[in-house]
Amino acid sequence: MGEFELIRQYFMPLARLHGPHSVVVGPGDDCAVQRVPSGFDLVFSIDTLVEGVHFPRNYRPDYLAWRTLAVAASDLAAMGAEPTCFTLALTLPEVNEPWLWDFAGGLGKAAESFGLVLAGGDTTRGPLTLSVQVHGLVEQGSAICRSGAKPGDLVVVSGTLGDAGAALDYLLPDGSLEAGSYIEPRHPLTDEQYVLERYHHPRPRLKLGEALRHLATAAIDVSDGLLADLNHILEASSVGASVERAHIPVSPALARLKGSAATDYALHSGDDYELCATLAEATWANAPPSLKQQFTVIGVVESTPGLRLDGTTVMSGSDAVGFDHFRGKA
Ligand code: ADP
Ligand code: MG
């Protein structure tokens, strides 16, 4: 099977239109063409995942496709952008049709779920590597940046944190990622299956990101760990913050699995792709209850630089201080 046959068979079908969207020329030409409505800004981001570095060797191709697109789409959520389309640069060691079939299947499910249409890409031979560029739209000037947090703003996070980080314990018996521990999500899930599912199938908070537009002063998606990612907001905004450990939201499953260590997972491990945002207190007070119930207030932005946890400085400048860096083990 040649390169063009491969693209035609496995990737062109993903470009089929599901509903109205802004891609006016899709895969098959020299470039894709996206129409940007007047009054909107195009928001875009690229992510690359390398086998053995960003995902385990022999990782299931359908899960890989989902995770890759989810991680990319999560950056759109953090900016408050509405997803439109994506391009995929795929480097494959060989043409393995069963692998491609499963990969394209997972990619199609994720694309549909996130509202992203495949607009084009590139296909090459080499060590398994995926690059995804995602595009989204916001009304002009309304993208949520990391730099807008102000002293007095509340710090909020969506959902629960630490689940995907705890999942690594079940994937990492000897310190290396391996392909085991797959689950076919069937309900009810055990606690271990629940956290594994959070790792395998992250759900970027796209709707919440869009809802935060015009409300949040700053936002970021939690990919590296709450403290590290919140610190990126503080640095970009030239402010500090105080956060309460007791307010960090953890899932019942994580609490049962890890007991009092659950909050450490929530503070230090990434991969959940929840949102962390800052909002003026009055904005929060007047926000729709349906939005507020998706978030937890964990702290407050202050003019004094640094990030304080229960009064103790844990991040200062771009460095963590006073911590043993958490490595995913309780
Ligand atoms: P060119 O040589 O002009 O750069 P390519 O041969 O790289 O074009 O690609 C031919 C067409 O196939 C382009 O429209 C490109 O967007 C599309 N394409 C290539 N690889 C993929 C892929 N993995 N997924 C979707 N479209 C792809
Ligand atoms: Mg060309």
Tab-separated table of C-alpha atoms and ligand atoms in Angstrom:
chain	number	residue	atom	x	y	z
A	1	MET	CA	0.000	0.000	0.000
A	2	GLY	CA	1.438	3.359	-1.053
A	3	GLU	CA	1.269	6.653	0.768
A	4	PHE	CA	-1.646	8.049	-1.221
A	5	GLU	CA	-3.714	4.881	-1.011
A	6	LEU	CA	-3.116	4.866	2.740
A	7	ILE	CA	-4.273	8.482	3.091
A	8	ARG	CA	-7.290	7.852	0.873
A	9	GLN	CA	-8.357	4.728	2.697
A	10	TYR	CA	-7.786	5.647	6.325
A	11	PHE	CA	-7.767	9.428	6.629
A	12	MET	CA	-9.931	10.905	3.869
A	13	PRO	CA	-13.076	9.412	5.470
A	14	LEU	CA	-12.355	11.459	8.610
A	15	ALA	CA	-12.592	14.626	6.557
A	16	ARG	CA	-16.221	13.912	5.741
A	17	LEU	CA	-18.344	16.738	6.846
A	18	HIS	CA	-20.270	16.267	10.037
A	19	GLY	CA	-22.481	19.304	10.037
A	20	PRO	CA	-21.547	22.816	8.969
A	21	HIS	CA	-17.942	23.812	9.566
A	22	SER	CA	-15.398	26.236	8.266
A	23	VAL	CA	-13.082	23.955	6.217
A	24	VAL	CA	-13.688	24.908	2.586
A	25	VAL	CA	-10.810	22.818	1.138
A	26	GLY	CA	-9.929	19.586	2.965
A	27	PRO	CA	-7.314	16.852	2.411
A	28	GLY	CA	-6.171	16.234	-1.174
A	29	ASP	CA	-4.956	19.640	-2.250
A	30	ASP	CA	-1.637	21.366	-1.555
A	31	CYS	CA	-3.098	23.204	1.417
A	32	ALA	CA	-6.291	23.082	3.383
A	33	VAL	CA	-8.411	26.229	3.408
A	34	GLN	CA	-10.313	27.341	6.480
A	35	ARG	CA	-12.691	30.256	6.320
A	36	VAL	CA	-12.432	32.550	9.329
A	37	PRO	CA	-15.684	34.463	9.840
A	38	SER	CA	-15.236	38.205	10.143
A	39	GLY	CA	-15.090	39.300	13.757
A	40	PHE	CA	-13.302	36.101	14.860
A	41	ASP	CA	-9.712	35.244	15.755
A	42	LEU	CA	-8.119	31.950	14.669
A	43	VAL	CA	-6.592	30.156	17.694
A	44	PHE	CA	-4.157	27.324	16.939
A	45	SER	CA	-1.670	25.048	18.640
A	46	ILE	CA	0.523	22.072	17.710
A	47	ASP	CA	1.514	19.079	19.848
A	48	THR	CA	3.915	16.255	19.057
A	49	LEU	CA	3.894	12.834	20.710
A	50	VAL	CA	6.807	10.429	20.278
A	51	GLU	CA	6.527	6.707	21.023
A	52	GLY	CA	8.459	5.713	24.133
A	53	VAL	CA	8.606	9.342	25.280
A	54	HIS	CA	5.023	10.595	25.437
A	55	PHE	CA	3.190	7.289	25.248
A	56	PRO	CA	4.134	3.673	25.945
A	57	ARG	CA	5.557	1.439	23.238
A	58	ASN	CA	2.856	-0.755	21.727
A	59	TYR	CA	0.189	1.508	23.196
A	60	ARG	CA	-3.236	0.677	21.813
A	61	PRO	CA	-3.697	2.644	18.569
A	62	ASP	CA	-7.320	3.661	19.237
A	63	TYR	CA	-6.388	4.966	22.703
A	64	LEU	CA	-3.333	6.686	21.244
A	65	ALA	CA	-5.443	8.516	18.667
A	66	TRP	CA	-7.922	9.649	21.335
A	67	ARG	CA	-5.230	10.853	23.730
A	68	THR	CA	-3.341	12.685	20.994
A	69	LEU	CA	-6.357	14.645	19.824
A	70	ALA	CA	-7.630	15.207	23.379
A	71	VAL	CA	-4.325	16.668	24.538
A	72	ALA	CA	-4.272	19.024	21.558
A	73	ALA	CA	-7.934	20.008	21.941
A	74	SER	CA	-7.381	20.737	25.642
A	75	ASP	CA	-5.217	23.713	24.673
A	76	LEU	CA	-8.196	25.123	22.748
A	77	ALA	CA	-10.349	24.648	25.850
A	78	ALA	CA	-7.837	26.605	27.929
A	79	MET	CA	-8.068	29.544	25.519
A	80	GLY	CA	-11.873	29.417	25.441
A	81	ALA	CA	-11.850	28.586	21.730
A	82	GLU	CA	-14.501	26.681	19.823
A	83	PRO	CA	-12.799	23.763	17.994
A	84	THR	CA	-12.975	23.756	14.193
A	85	CYS	CA	-10.439	21.492	12.484
A	86	PHE	CA	-7.063	19.795	12.784
A	87	THR	CA	-4.170	18.553	10.697
A	88	LEU	CA	-2.244	15.355	11.422
A	89	ALA	CA	1.419	14.709	10.635
A	90	LEU	CA	1.918	10.973	11.038
A	91	THR	CA	5.302	9.237	10.997
A	92	LEU	CA	4.962	5.464	10.808
A	93	PRO	CA	7.680	2.795	10.933
A	94	GLU	CA	5.687	0.620	8.513
A	95	VAL	CA	2.271	0.242	6.936
A	96	ASN	CA	0.421	-1.933	9.448
A	97	GLU	CA	-3.182	-2.031	8.278
A	98	PRO	CA	-4.818	-3.416	11.431
A	99	TRP	CA	-2.986	-0.726	13.423
A	100	LEU	CA	-4.082	1.983	10.965
A	101	TRP	CA	-7.651	0.748	11.057
A	102	ASP	CA	-7.808	0.985	14.862
A	103	PHE	CA	-5.939	4.298	14.918
A	104	ALA	CA	-8.263	5.893	12.365
A	105	GLY	CA	-11.268	4.506	14.258
A	106	GLY	CA	-10.125	6.079	17.527
A	107	LEU	CA	-9.279	9.325	15.770
A	108	GLY	CA	-12.709	9.498	14.166
A	109	LYS	CA	-14.453	8.977	17.512
A	110	ALA	CA	-12.347	11.648	19.176
A	111	ALA	CA	-12.764	14.088	16.285
A	112	GLU	CA	-16.516	13.733	16.377
A	113	SER	CA	-16.642	14.018	20.141
A	114	PHE	CA	-14.534	17.218	20.192
A	115	GLY	CA	-16.130	18.834	17.103
A	116	LEU	CA	-12.888	18.763	15.074
A	117	VAL	CA	-12.760	17.938	11.342
A	118	LEU	CA	-9.599	16.532	9.743
A	119	ALA	CA	-8.443	19.159	7.235
A	120	GLY	CA	-5.153	17.659	6.022
A	121	GLY	CA	-1.830	16.280	7.087
A	122	ASP	CA	1.424	14.657	6.162
A	123	THR	CA	2.456	11.017	6.132
A	124	THR	CA	6.078	9.876	6.399
A	125	ARG	CA	8.119	6.829	7.382
A	126	GLY	CA	10.207	6.755	10.564
A	127	PRO	CA	9.886	6.136	14.328
A	128	LEU	CA	6.223	6.367	15.394
A	129	THR	CA	5.496	10.066	15.965
A	130	LEU	CA	2.297	12.087	15.813
A	131	SER	CA	1.900	15.809	15.442
A	132	VAL	CA	-1.548	17.331	15.634
A	133	GLN	CA	-2.321	20.954	14.945
A	134	VAL	CA	-5.719	22.049	16.181
A	135	HIS	CA	-7.603	25.140	15.113
A	136	GLY	CA	-10.382	26.958	16.922
A	137	LEU	CA	-12.211	30.261	16.820
A	138	VAL	CA	-12.990	32.959	19.353
A	139	GLU	CA	-14.749	36.259	18.935
A	140	GLN	CA	-12.087	38.866	18.236
A	141	GLY	CA	-10.000	39.696	21.290
A	142	SER	CA	-11.748	37.203	23.581
A	143	ALA	CA	-9.152	34.392	23.810
A	144	ILE	CA	-8.396	33.668	27.483
A	145	CYS	CA	-4.663	34.178	28.064
A	146	ARG	CA	-2.444	33.153	30.967
A	147	SER	CA	-1.477	36.740	31.612
A	148	GLY	CA	-4.696	38.321	32.899
A	149	ALA	CA	-4.920	37.187	36.554
A	150	LYS	CA	-5.353	40.065	39.037
A	151	PRO	CA	-4.879	40.226	42.826
A	152	GLY	CA	-8.196	39.405	44.502
A	153	ASP	CA	-9.296	37.001	41.740
A	154	LEU	CA	-10.468	33.573	42.826
A	155	VAL	CA	-8.589	30.480	41.609
A	156	VAL	CA	-10.900	27.702	40.407
A	157	VAL	CA	-10.401	24.230	38.918
A	158	SER	CA	-12.845	22.058	37.002
A	159	GLY	CA	-13.777	18.483	37.897
A	160	THR	CA	-11.347	16.451	39.983
A	161	LEU	CA	-7.562	16.192	39.774
A	162	GLY	CA	-5.014	13.414	40.212
A	163	ASP	CA	-6.923	10.499	38.697
A	164	ALA	CA	-4.801	10.127	35.559
A	165	GLY	CA	-1.623	10.533	37.599
A	166	ALA	CA	-2.691	7.695	39.880
A	167	ALA	CA	-3.394	5.576	36.789
A	168	LEU	CA	0.330	5.674	36.032
A	169	ASP	CA	0.856	3.529	39.139
A	170	TYR	CA	-1.055	0.768	37.420
A	171	LEU	CA	0.757	1.275	34.123
A	172	LEU	CA	4.225	1.627	35.640
A	173	PRO	CA	5.021	-1.468	37.678
A	174	ASP	CA	8.784	-1.206	37.047
A	175	GLY	CA	9.189	2.451	36.200
A	176	SER	CA	8.553	1.976	32.496
A	177	LEU	CA	5.279	2.457	30.735
A	178	GLU	CA	3.876	-0.710	29.379
A	179	ALA	CA	0.910	-1.612	27.290
A	180	GLY	CA	-0.992	-3.572	29.934
A	181	SER	CA	-3.951	-2.522	32.018
A	182	TYR	CA	-6.349	-1.910	29.197
A	183	ILE	CA	-9.982	-1.808	30.025
A	184	GLU	CA	-13.092	-1.877	27.969
A	185	PRO	CA	-15.118	0.670	29.859
A	186	ARG	CA	-18.175	-1.112	31.084
A	187	HIS	CA	-20.126	0.263	33.977
A	188	PRO	CA	-19.828	0.124	36.888
A	189	LEU	CA	-16.050	0.602	36.854
A	190	THR	CA	-13.819	-0.419	39.727
A	191	ASP	CA	-11.828	2.459	41.249
A	192	GLU	CA	-8.707	1.265	39.439
A	193	GLN	CA	-10.576	1.107	36.134
A	194	TYR	CA	-11.984	4.586	36.748
A	195	VAL	CA	-8.558	6.197	37.102
A	196	LEU	CA	-7.185	4.197	34.156
A	197	GLU	CA	-10.074	5.380	32.026
A	198	ARG	CA	-9.259	8.980	33.007
A	199	TYR	CA	-5.718	8.392	31.702
A	200	HIS	CA	-6.669	6.600	28.493
A	201	HIS	CA	-9.583	8.828	27.529
A	202	PRO	CA	-9.062	12.377	28.756
A	203	ARG	CA	-12.032	14.643	27.991
A	204	PRO	CA	-10.875	18.162	27.190
A	205	ARG	CA	-13.143	20.692	28.915
A	206	LEU	CA	-14.130	22.407	25.679
A	207	LYS	CA	-17.606	23.513	26.731
A	208	LEU	CA	-16.327	24.817	30.071
A	209	GLY	CA	-13.540	26.713	28.321
A	210	GLU	CA	-16.042	28.393	26.032
A	211	ALA	CA	-18.240	29.193	29.023
A	212	LEU	CA	-15.283	30.889	30.755
A	213	ARG	CA	-14.724	33.262	27.850
A	214	HIS	CA	-15.665	36.803	28.940
A	215	LEU	CA	-15.639	35.562	32.577
A	216	ALA	CA	-12.131	34.281	33.366
A	217	THR	CA	-9.186	36.655	33.624
A	218	ALA	CA	-6.735	33.803	32.913
A	219	ALA	CA	-6.867	30.054	32.264
A	220	ILE	CA	-4.649	27.043	31.605
A	221	ASP	CA	-5.275	23.343	31.115
A	222	VAL	CA	-3.730	21.125	33.785
A	223	SER	CA	-1.322	18.917	31.856
A	224	ASP	CA	1.771	18.981	34.089
A	225	GLY	CA	0.186	19.207	37.547
A	226	LEU	CA	-1.932	21.837	39.280
A	227	LEU	CA	0.882	23.633	41.125
A	228	ALA	CA	3.150	23.768	38.080
A	229	ASP	CA	0.386	24.900	35.744
A	230	LEU	CA	-1.146	27.444	38.120
A	231	ASN	CA	2.373	28.804	38.531
A	232	HIS	CA	2.485	29.423	34.760
A	233	ILE	CA	-0.553	31.709	35.152
A	234	LEU	CA	1.052	33.493	38.118
A	235	GLU	CA	4.320	34.026	36.257
A	236	ALA	CA	2.594	35.245	33.094
A	237	SER	CA	0.387	37.586	35.156
A	238	SER	CA	3.170	38.797	37.518
A	239	VAL	CA	1.112	37.890	40.601
A	240	GLY	CA	1.114	35.222	43.340
A	241	ALA	CA	-1.576	33.052	44.920
A	242	SER	CA	-2.559	31.166	48.051
A	243	VAL	CA	-4.244	27.795	47.694
A	244	GLU	CA	-5.905	25.616	50.343
A	245	ARG	CA	-4.973	21.950	50.341
A	246	ALA	CA	-8.326	20.981	51.861
A	247	HIS	CA	-10.165	22.523	48.904
A	248	ILE	CA	-8.379	20.578	46.136
A	249	PRO	CA	-11.067	18.408	44.513
A	250	VAL	CA	-10.379	14.674	44.263
A	251	SER	CA	-12.678	11.934	43.000
A	252	PRO	CA	-14.211	9.421	45.419
A	253	ALA	CA	-12.321	6.695	43.502
A	254	LEU	CA	-8.952	8.416	44.033
A	255	ALA	CA	-9.739	9.070	47.693
A	256	ARG	CA	-10.515	5.395	48.214
A	257	LEU	CA	-7.419	4.221	46.322
A	258	LYS	CA	-4.893	6.615	47.835
A	259	GLY	CA	-6.366	7.791	51.141
A	260	SER	CA	-4.636	10.881	52.515
A	261	ALA	CA	-2.133	10.835	49.583
A	262	ALA	CA	-4.924	11.537	47.070
A	263	THR	CA	-4.394	15.290	47.351
A	264	ASP	CA	-0.680	14.873	46.539
A	265	TYR	CA	-1.656	13.268	43.249
A	266	ALA	CA	-4.075	16.113	42.604
A	267	LEU	CA	-1.428	18.770	43.291
A	268	HIS	CA	1.489	17.256	41.417
A	269	SER	CA	0.370	14.966	38.625
A	270	GLY	CA	-0.902	16.099	35.246
A	271	ASP	CA	-2.711	14.246	32.493
A	272	ASP	CA	-6.252	14.963	33.735
A	273	TYR	CA	-6.689	17.904	31.344
A	274	GLU	CA	-8.971	19.804	33.669
A	275	LEU	CA	-9.009	23.608	33.558
A	276	CYS	CA	-7.558	26.008	36.121
A	277	ALA	CA	-8.814	29.586	35.819
A	278	THR	CA	-8.928	32.883	37.677
A	279	LEU	CA	-12.010	35.112	37.920
A	280	ALA	CA	-12.878	38.343	39.704
A	281	GLU	CA	-14.860	37.593	42.872
A	282	ALA	CA	-17.922	39.523	41.614
A	283	THR	CA	-17.839	37.649	38.291
A	284	TRP	CA	-17.821	34.351	40.185
A	285	ALA	CA	-20.642	35.466	42.474
A	286	ASN	CA	-22.821	36.314	39.460
A	287	ALA	CA	-21.834	33.308	37.299
A	288	PRO	CA	-24.613	30.880	36.340
A	289	PRO	CA	-25.025	28.110	38.963
A	290	SER	CA	-24.740	25.500	36.175
A	291	LEU	CA	-21.204	26.775	35.514
A	292	LYS	CA	-20.229	27.186	39.180
A	293	GLN	CA	-21.095	23.620	40.020
A	294	GLN	CA	-18.501	22.395	37.505
A	295	PHE	CA	-15.702	24.213	39.356
A	296	THR	CA	-14.198	24.339	42.835
A	297	VAL	CA	-12.709	27.489	44.368
A	298	ILE	CA	-9.263	26.506	45.676
A	299	GLY	CA	-7.598	29.811	46.447
A	300	VAL	CA	-7.065	33.475	45.742
A	301	VAL	CA	-4.681	35.542	43.615
A	302	GLU	CA	-2.414	37.903	45.564
A	303	SER	CA	0.007	40.660	44.636
A	304	THR	CA	2.895	38.965	46.525
A	305	PRO	CA	4.721	36.736	43.993
A	306	GLY	CA	4.980	32.974	44.570
A	307	LEU	CA	2.492	30.155	45.102
A	308	ARG	CA	1.582	29.317	48.690
A	309	LEU	CA	-0.086	26.103	49.824
A	310	ASP	CA	-1.652	26.456	53.294
A	311	GLY	CA	0.644	29.434	53.826
A	312	THR	CA	3.897	27.682	52.836
A	313	THR	CA	5.599	28.831	49.637
A	314	VAL	CA	5.771	25.871	47.249
A	315	MET	CA	6.593	27.601	43.988
A	316	SER	CA	8.629	30.731	43.594
A	317	GLY	CA	9.505	32.161	40.196
A	318	SER	CA	9.648	29.291	37.727
A	319	ASP	CA	11.007	26.809	40.337
A	320	ALA	CA	9.385	24.492	42.836
A	321	VAL	CA	10.751	25.058	46.334
A	322	GLY	CA	10.579	23.025	49.518
A	323	PHE	CA	9.251	19.960	47.771
A	324	ASP	CA	10.367	16.510	47.013
A	325	HIS	CA	9.141	16.329	43.477
A	326	PHE	CA	6.305	13.905	43.314
A	327	ARG	CA	7.041	11.003	41.021
A	328	GLY	CA	3.701	9.238	40.823
A	329	LYS	CA	4.212	6.895	43.774
A	330	ALA	CA	2.350	7.143	47.032
B	1	ADP	P1	2.322	17.878	-0.678
B	1	ADP	O1	3.329	16.987	-1.316
B	1	ADP	O2	1.672	18.848	-1.606
B	1	ADP	O3	2.788	18.512	0.589
B	1	ADP	P2	1.234	15.515	0.474
B	1	ADP	O4	1.673	14.497	-0.515
B	1	ADP	O5	2.040	15.660	1.728
B	1	ADP	O6	1.109	16.927	-0.249
B	1	ADP	O7	-0.279	15.267	0.883
B	1	ADP	C1	-1.264	15.126	-0.103
B	1	ADP	C2	-2.606	15.467	0.495
B	1	ADP	O8	-2.951	14.486	1.446
B	1	ADP	C3	-2.619	16.817	1.211
B	1	ADP	O9	-3.847	17.450	0.959
B	1	ADP	C4	-2.528	16.446	2.673
B	1	ADP	O10	-3.206	17.380	3.484
B	1	ADP	C5	-3.217	15.082	2.695
B	1	ADP	N1	-2.668	14.229	3.764
B	1	ADP	C6	-1.446	13.666	3.836
B	1	ADP	N2	-1.298	12.927	4.958
B	1	ADP	C7	-2.460	13.027	5.633
B	1	ADP	C8	-2.942	12.522	6.867
B	1	ADP	N3	-2.206	11.732	7.669
B	1	ADP	N4	-4.197	12.869	7.232
B	1	ADP	C9	-4.938	13.670	6.462
B	1	ADP	N5	-4.560	14.165	5.292
B	1	ADP	C10	-3.335	13.863	4.868
B	2	MG	MG	2.097	20.322	-2.650
